[in-house]
Amino acid sequence: MVHDGNDHREIIPVNYTLLISELQINRKMKEIGEKIREDFKGEKPILIGVLNGAFLFLADLIRYIDMDLEIDFIRISSYGNDHESSGHIKVLKPLNADIKDRSVIVIEDIVDSGLSIQFLERMLSAFRPKKLSFATLLHKPSKTKTDITLDYVGFEVEDKYVVGYGLDDQQLKRNLRNIYIIKP
Ligand code: 5GP
């Protein structure tokens, strides 16, 4: 099957349905980028991308934040190739930046159960940042069991497995430009 994007056609499996288009993603990115610039005026925040899923979101978002900033990445694991969170989270790639007394924004692709973000909040707080904020492109509120405040949310989505724009289908499809739902 072929999905006709704005200026780009992408080939997708027949069981994929379009959820959020590249155009909608770009518009939202601009909105969040401008808000972050306002909220962190006069500072040099560090944006920490959570690998692998958030790599595209971080890369695109920072181009809409018109100020000095730093980036770093952390990699954690909990899912393996399964669709449900195991709750056992490991750090696979630690931070390199020193975040003590810095304003930090954690950049996630999607908050589902919220266990990953809760783990990151506890772990990163121990480094004593000045401020710890969370941005996520997608949020599944009906699935979230934790009460961490999400400061920037791109889109709220229903409880379906989503793929594309950094989000994987068994490690593949991260390179799709739009976000799709996999039909059961
Ligand atoms: P949580 O700990 O909030 O349950 O899950 C967070 C992580 O699980 C995300 O960073 C993402 O890697 C993965 N994840 C959760 N829901 C989905 C989904 O619908 N699609 C994909 N591709 N990954 C998901």
mmCIF file of C-alpha atoms and ligand atoms in Angstrom:
data_model
loop_
_atom_site.group_PDB
_atom_site.id
_atom_site.type_symbol
_atom_site.label_atom_id
_atom_site.label_comp_id
_atom_site.label_asym_id
_atom_site.label_seq_id
_atom_site.Cartn_x
_atom_site.Cartn_y
_atom_site.Cartn_z
ATOM 1 C CA MET A 1 0.000 0.000 0.000
ATOM 2 C CA VAL A 2 1.195 3.530 -0.692
ATOM 3 C CA HIS A 3 0.448 6.506 1.536
ATOM 4 C CA ASP A 4 0.455 9.816 -0.345
ATOM 5 C CA GLY A 5 2.066 12.381 1.931
ATOM 6 C CA ASN A 6 2.517 16.051 1.082
ATOM 7 C CA ASP A 7 5.385 15.711 -1.316
ATOM 8 C CA HIS A 8 6.417 12.185 -0.562
ATOM 9 C CA ARG A 9 4.864 8.757 -1.076
ATOM 10 C CA GLU A 10 5.757 6.066 1.373
ATOM 11 C CA ILE A 11 5.162 2.353 1.106
ATOM 12 C CA ILE A 12 3.407 0.878 4.124
ATOM 13 C CA PRO A 13 2.019 -2.556 5.019
ATOM 14 C CA VAL A 14 -1.711 -3.033 4.260
ATOM 15 C CA ASN A 15 -2.582 -3.279 7.953
ATOM 16 C CA TYR A 16 -1.320 0.256 8.726
ATOM 17 C CA THR A 17 -3.788 3.160 9.081
ATOM 18 C CA LEU A 18 -2.670 6.790 9.075
ATOM 19 C CA LEU A 19 -2.975 8.414 12.507
ATOM 20 C CA ILE A 20 -0.864 11.607 12.386
ATOM 21 C CA SER A 21 0.579 13.110 9.214
ATOM 22 C CA GLU A 22 4.005 14.585 8.681
ATOM 23 C CA LEU A 23 2.363 18.003 8.282
ATOM 24 C CA GLN A 24 0.559 17.726 11.620
ATOM 25 C CA ILE A 25 3.813 16.619 13.278
ATOM 26 C CA ASN A 26 5.695 19.617 11.871
ATOM 27 C CA ARG A 27 3.023 22.079 12.988
ATOM 28 C CA LYS A 28 3.047 20.635 16.501
ATOM 29 C CA MET A 29 6.835 20.724 16.619
ATOM 30 C CA LYS A 30 6.798 24.458 15.873
ATOM 31 C CA GLU A 31 4.232 25.032 18.645
ATOM 32 C CA ILE A 32 6.214 23.068 21.241
ATOM 33 C CA GLY A 33 9.519 24.607 20.120
ATOM 34 C CA GLU A 34 8.191 28.131 20.576
ATOM 35 C CA LYS A 35 6.757 27.279 23.992
ATOM 36 C CA ILE A 36 10.072 25.825 25.159
ATOM 37 C CA ARG A 37 11.896 28.946 23.985
ATOM 38 C CA GLU A 38 9.493 31.116 26.019
ATOM 39 C CA ASP A 39 9.654 28.894 29.100
ATOM 40 C CA PHE A 40 13.467 28.750 29.144
ATOM 41 C CA LYS A 41 14.223 32.352 28.159
ATOM 42 C CA GLY A 42 17.709 33.409 29.298
ATOM 43 C CA GLU A 43 18.806 29.820 29.956
ATOM 44 C CA LYS A 44 20.710 27.172 28.040
ATOM 45 C CA PRO A 45 18.660 24.023 28.589
ATOM 46 C CA ILE A 46 19.934 20.487 27.994
ATOM 47 C CA LEU A 47 17.547 18.316 25.985
ATOM 48 C CA ILE A 48 17.972 14.614 26.648
ATOM 49 C CA GLY A 49 16.608 12.324 23.940
ATOM 50 C CA VAL A 50 15.522 8.874 25.048
ATOM 51 C CA LEU A 51 16.830 6.382 22.485
ATOM 52 C CA ASN A 52 15.899 4.875 20.213
ATOM 53 C CA GLY A 53 12.379 6.195 19.622
ATOM 54 C CA ALA A 54 12.913 9.918 20.301
ATOM 55 C CA PHE A 55 15.813 10.509 17.922
ATOM 56 C CA LEU A 56 13.712 12.066 15.144
ATOM 57 C CA PHE A 57 11.533 14.083 17.512
ATOM 58 C CA LEU A 58 14.623 15.569 19.199
ATOM 59 C CA ALA A 59 16.333 16.287 15.873
ATOM 60 C CA ASP A 60 13.295 18.063 14.425
ATOM 61 C CA LEU A 61 12.212 19.812 17.629
ATOM 62 C CA ILE A 62 15.552 21.538 18.302
ATOM 63 C CA ARG A 63 15.346 23.193 14.883
ATOM 64 C CA TYR A 64 12.226 24.967 16.134
ATOM 65 C CA ILE A 65 13.830 26.130 19.416
ATOM 66 C CA ASP A 66 15.525 29.357 18.536
ATOM 67 C CA MET A 67 18.011 29.636 21.422
ATOM 68 C CA ASP A 68 21.285 28.156 22.688
ATOM 69 C CA LEU A 69 20.802 24.637 23.970
ATOM 70 C CA GLU A 70 22.704 21.394 24.474
ATOM 71 C CA ILE A 71 21.660 17.876 23.642
ATOM 72 C CA ASP A 72 22.506 14.477 25.043
ATOM 73 C CA PHE A 73 21.032 10.988 24.752
ATOM 74 C CA ILE A 74 20.222 8.225 27.169
ATOM 75 C CA ARG A 75 19.165 4.730 26.233
ATOM 76 C CA ILE A 76 16.966 2.602 28.431
ATOM 77 C CA SER A 77 15.221 -0.648 27.752
ATOM 78 C CA SER A 78 12.052 -2.213 28.974
ATOM 79 C CA TYR A 79 10.134 -3.562 25.989
ATOM 80 C CA GLY A 80 12.422 -5.794 23.983
ATOM 81 C CA ASN A 81 10.398 -6.735 20.915
ATOM 82 C CA ASP A 82 7.199 -7.095 22.868
ATOM 83 C CA HIS A 83 4.320 -4.579 22.896
ATOM 84 C CA GLU A 84 3.849 -4.505 26.679
ATOM 85 C CA SER A 85 6.165 -2.872 29.183
ATOM 86 C CA SER A 86 7.988 -5.418 31.302
ATOM 87 C CA GLY A 87 8.544 -2.849 34.050
ATOM 88 C CA HIS A 88 12.186 -3.971 34.362
ATOM 89 C CA ILE A 89 14.132 -1.023 33.097
ATOM 90 C CA LYS A 90 17.867 -1.015 32.430
ATOM 91 C CA VAL A 91 20.170 1.831 31.418
ATOM 92 C CA LEU A 92 21.838 0.736 28.165
ATOM 93 C CA LYS A 93 23.607 4.038 27.473
ATOM 94 C CA PRO A 94 24.165 6.482 30.342
ATOM 95 C CA LEU A 95 24.197 10.266 30.097
ATOM 96 C CA ASN A 96 27.418 12.046 29.213
ATOM 97 C CA ALA A 97 26.397 15.572 30.219
ATOM 98 C CA ASP A 98 26.731 16.924 33.749
ATOM 99 C CA ILE A 99 23.187 18.071 34.531
ATOM 100 C CA LYS A 100 23.762 19.386 38.079
ATOM 101 C CA ASP A 101 22.112 22.830 38.420
ATOM 102 C CA ARG A 102 21.035 22.746 34.763
ATOM 103 C CA SER A 103 17.574 22.996 33.243
ATOM 104 C CA VAL A 104 16.874 19.614 31.696
ATOM 105 C CA ILE A 105 14.117 18.601 29.292
ATOM 106 C CA VAL A 106 13.682 14.872 28.750
ATOM 107 C CA ILE A 107 12.452 14.139 25.219
ATOM 108 C CA GLU A 108 10.382 10.953 24.839
ATOM 109 C CA ASP A 109 8.686 9.520 21.773
ATOM 110 C CA ILE A 110 5.673 8.131 23.641
ATOM 111 C CA VAL A 111 4.478 7.777 27.221
ATOM 112 C CA ASP A 112 2.450 4.595 27.610
ATOM 113 C CA SER A 113 2.444 3.054 31.111
ATOM 114 C CA GLY A 114 4.647 5.949 32.294
ATOM 115 C CA LEU A 115 7.114 3.524 33.909
ATOM 116 C CA SER A 116 10.030 4.669 31.731
ATOM 117 C CA ILE A 117 9.464 8.308 32.535
ATOM 118 C CA GLN A 118 9.044 7.547 36.226
ATOM 119 C CA PHE A 119 12.343 5.671 36.169
ATOM 120 C CA LEU A 120 14.036 8.589 34.382
ATOM 121 C CA GLU A 121 12.583 11.117 36.806
ATOM 122 C CA ARG A 122 14.010 9.244 39.794
ATOM 123 C CA MET A 123 17.363 8.586 38.145
ATOM 124 C CA LEU A 124 17.935 12.095 36.792
ATOM 125 C CA SER A 125 16.706 13.862 39.953
ATOM 126 C CA ALA A 126 19.592 12.224 41.800
ATOM 127 C CA PHE A 127 21.989 14.376 39.709
ATOM 128 C CA ARG A 128 20.332 17.514 41.174
ATOM 129 C CA PRO A 129 19.294 19.411 38.053
ATOM 130 C CA LYS A 130 17.916 22.930 38.575
ATOM 131 C CA LYS A 131 14.720 21.932 36.777
ATOM 132 C CA LEU A 132 13.557 18.663 35.238
ATOM 133 C CA SER A 133 10.843 18.842 32.575
ATOM 134 C CA PHE A 134 9.340 16.217 30.288
ATOM 135 C CA ALA A 135 8.287 16.458 26.643
ATOM 136 C CA THR A 136 6.668 13.629 24.733
ATOM 137 C CA LEU A 137 5.471 13.512 21.170
ATOM 138 C CA LEU A 138 2.680 11.058 22.017
ATOM 139 C CA HIS A 139 0.809 10.155 25.193
ATOM 140 C CA LYS A 140 -1.602 7.307 25.832
ATOM 141 C CA PRO A 141 -3.424 8.707 28.903
ATOM 142 C CA SER A 142 -5.699 5.669 29.273
ATOM 143 C CA LYS A 143 -2.643 3.439 29.816
ATOM 144 C CA THR A 144 -0.580 5.667 32.118
ATOM 145 C CA LYS A 145 -0.281 4.386 35.693
ATOM 146 C CA THR A 146 2.132 7.009 37.050
ATOM 147 C CA ASP A 147 1.502 10.645 37.966
ATOM 148 C CA ILE A 148 4.586 12.382 36.534
ATOM 149 C CA THR A 149 3.661 15.765 35.038
ATOM 150 C CA LEU A 150 4.219 15.926 31.289
ATOM 151 C CA ASP A 151 5.154 19.522 30.500
ATOM 152 C CA TYR A 152 4.888 19.267 26.708
ATOM 153 C CA VAL A 153 2.652 16.748 24.931
ATOM 154 C CA GLY A 154 2.368 16.606 21.149
ATOM 155 C CA PHE A 155 -0.679 14.390 20.699
ATOM 156 C CA GLU A 156 -2.837 12.255 22.960
ATOM 157 C CA VAL A 157 -3.558 8.901 21.329
ATOM 158 C CA GLU A 158 -5.790 5.961 22.122
ATOM 159 C CA ASP A 159 -4.516 2.636 23.350
ATOM 160 C CA LYS A 160 -3.254 1.240 20.033
ATOM 161 C CA TYR A 161 0.274 0.326 18.986
ATOM 162 C CA VAL A 162 1.671 3.168 16.878
ATOM 163 C CA VAL A 163 4.599 3.160 14.443
ATOM 164 C CA GLY A 164 6.605 5.543 12.297
ATOM 165 C CA TYR A 165 8.470 8.797 12.903
ATOM 166 C CA GLY A 166 10.975 7.102 15.193
ATOM 167 C CA LEU A 167 8.560 4.553 16.649
ATOM 168 C CA ASP A 168 9.287 0.960 15.725
ATOM 169 C CA ASP A 169 7.423 -2.112 14.592
ATOM 170 C CA GLN A 170 9.792 -4.853 15.796
ATOM 171 C CA GLN A 171 12.750 -2.483 15.292
ATOM 172 C CA LEU A 172 11.638 -1.572 11.748
ATOM 173 C CA LYS A 173 9.569 1.310 10.303
ATOM 174 C CA ARG A 174 11.218 4.048 12.388
ATOM 175 C CA ASN A 175 11.993 5.803 9.096
ATOM 176 C CA LEU A 176 8.348 6.349 8.091
ATOM 177 C CA ARG A 177 7.529 10.060 7.926
ATOM 178 C CA ASN A 178 3.934 9.735 9.168
ATOM 179 C CA ILE A 179 2.619 7.965 12.276
ATOM 180 C CA TYR A 180 0.371 4.932 11.765
ATOM 181 C CA ILE A 181 -1.738 2.563 13.852
ATOM 182 C CA ILE A 182 -1.344 -1.151 13.238
ATOM 183 C CA LYS A 183 -4.782 -2.665 12.660
ATOM 184 C CA PRO A 184 -5.247 -5.824 14.741
HETATM 185 P P1 5GP B 1 6.192 3.201 29.024
HETATM 186 O O1 5GP B 1 7.333 2.948 29.962
HETATM 187 O O2 5GP B 1 5.583 4.576 29.189
HETATM 188 O O3 5GP B 1 5.153 2.114 29.120
HETATM 189 O O4 5GP B 1 6.728 3.042 27.550
HETATM 190 C C1 5GP B 1 7.601 3.897 26.993
HETATM 191 C C2 5GP B 1 8.317 3.278 25.802
HETATM 192 O O5 5GP B 1 7.648 2.137 25.251
HETATM 193 C C3 5GP B 1 8.371 4.269 24.682
HETATM 194 O O6 5GP B 1 9.498 5.117 24.803
HETATM 195 C C4 5GP B 1 8.410 3.385 23.438
HETATM 196 O O7 5GP B 1 9.728 3.020 23.158
HETATM 197 C C5 5GP B 1 7.642 2.142 23.847
HETATM 198 N N1 5GP B 1 6.239 2.221 23.382
HETATM 199 C C6 5GP B 1 5.127 2.406 24.125
HETATM 200 N N2 5GP B 1 4.011 2.416 23.382
HETATM 201 C C7 5GP B 1 4.426 2.246 22.097
HETATM 202 C C8 5GP B 1 3.728 2.201 20.837
HETATM 203 O O8 5GP B 1 2.503 2.321 20.703
HETATM 204 N N3 5GP B 1 4.507 2.026 19.732
HETATM 205 C C9 5GP B 1 5.866 1.899 19.795
HETATM 206 N N4 5GP B 1 6.523 1.716 18.652
HETATM 207 N N5 5GP B 1 6.555 1.943 20.966
HETATM 208 C C10 5GP B 1 5.833 2.125 22.105
#
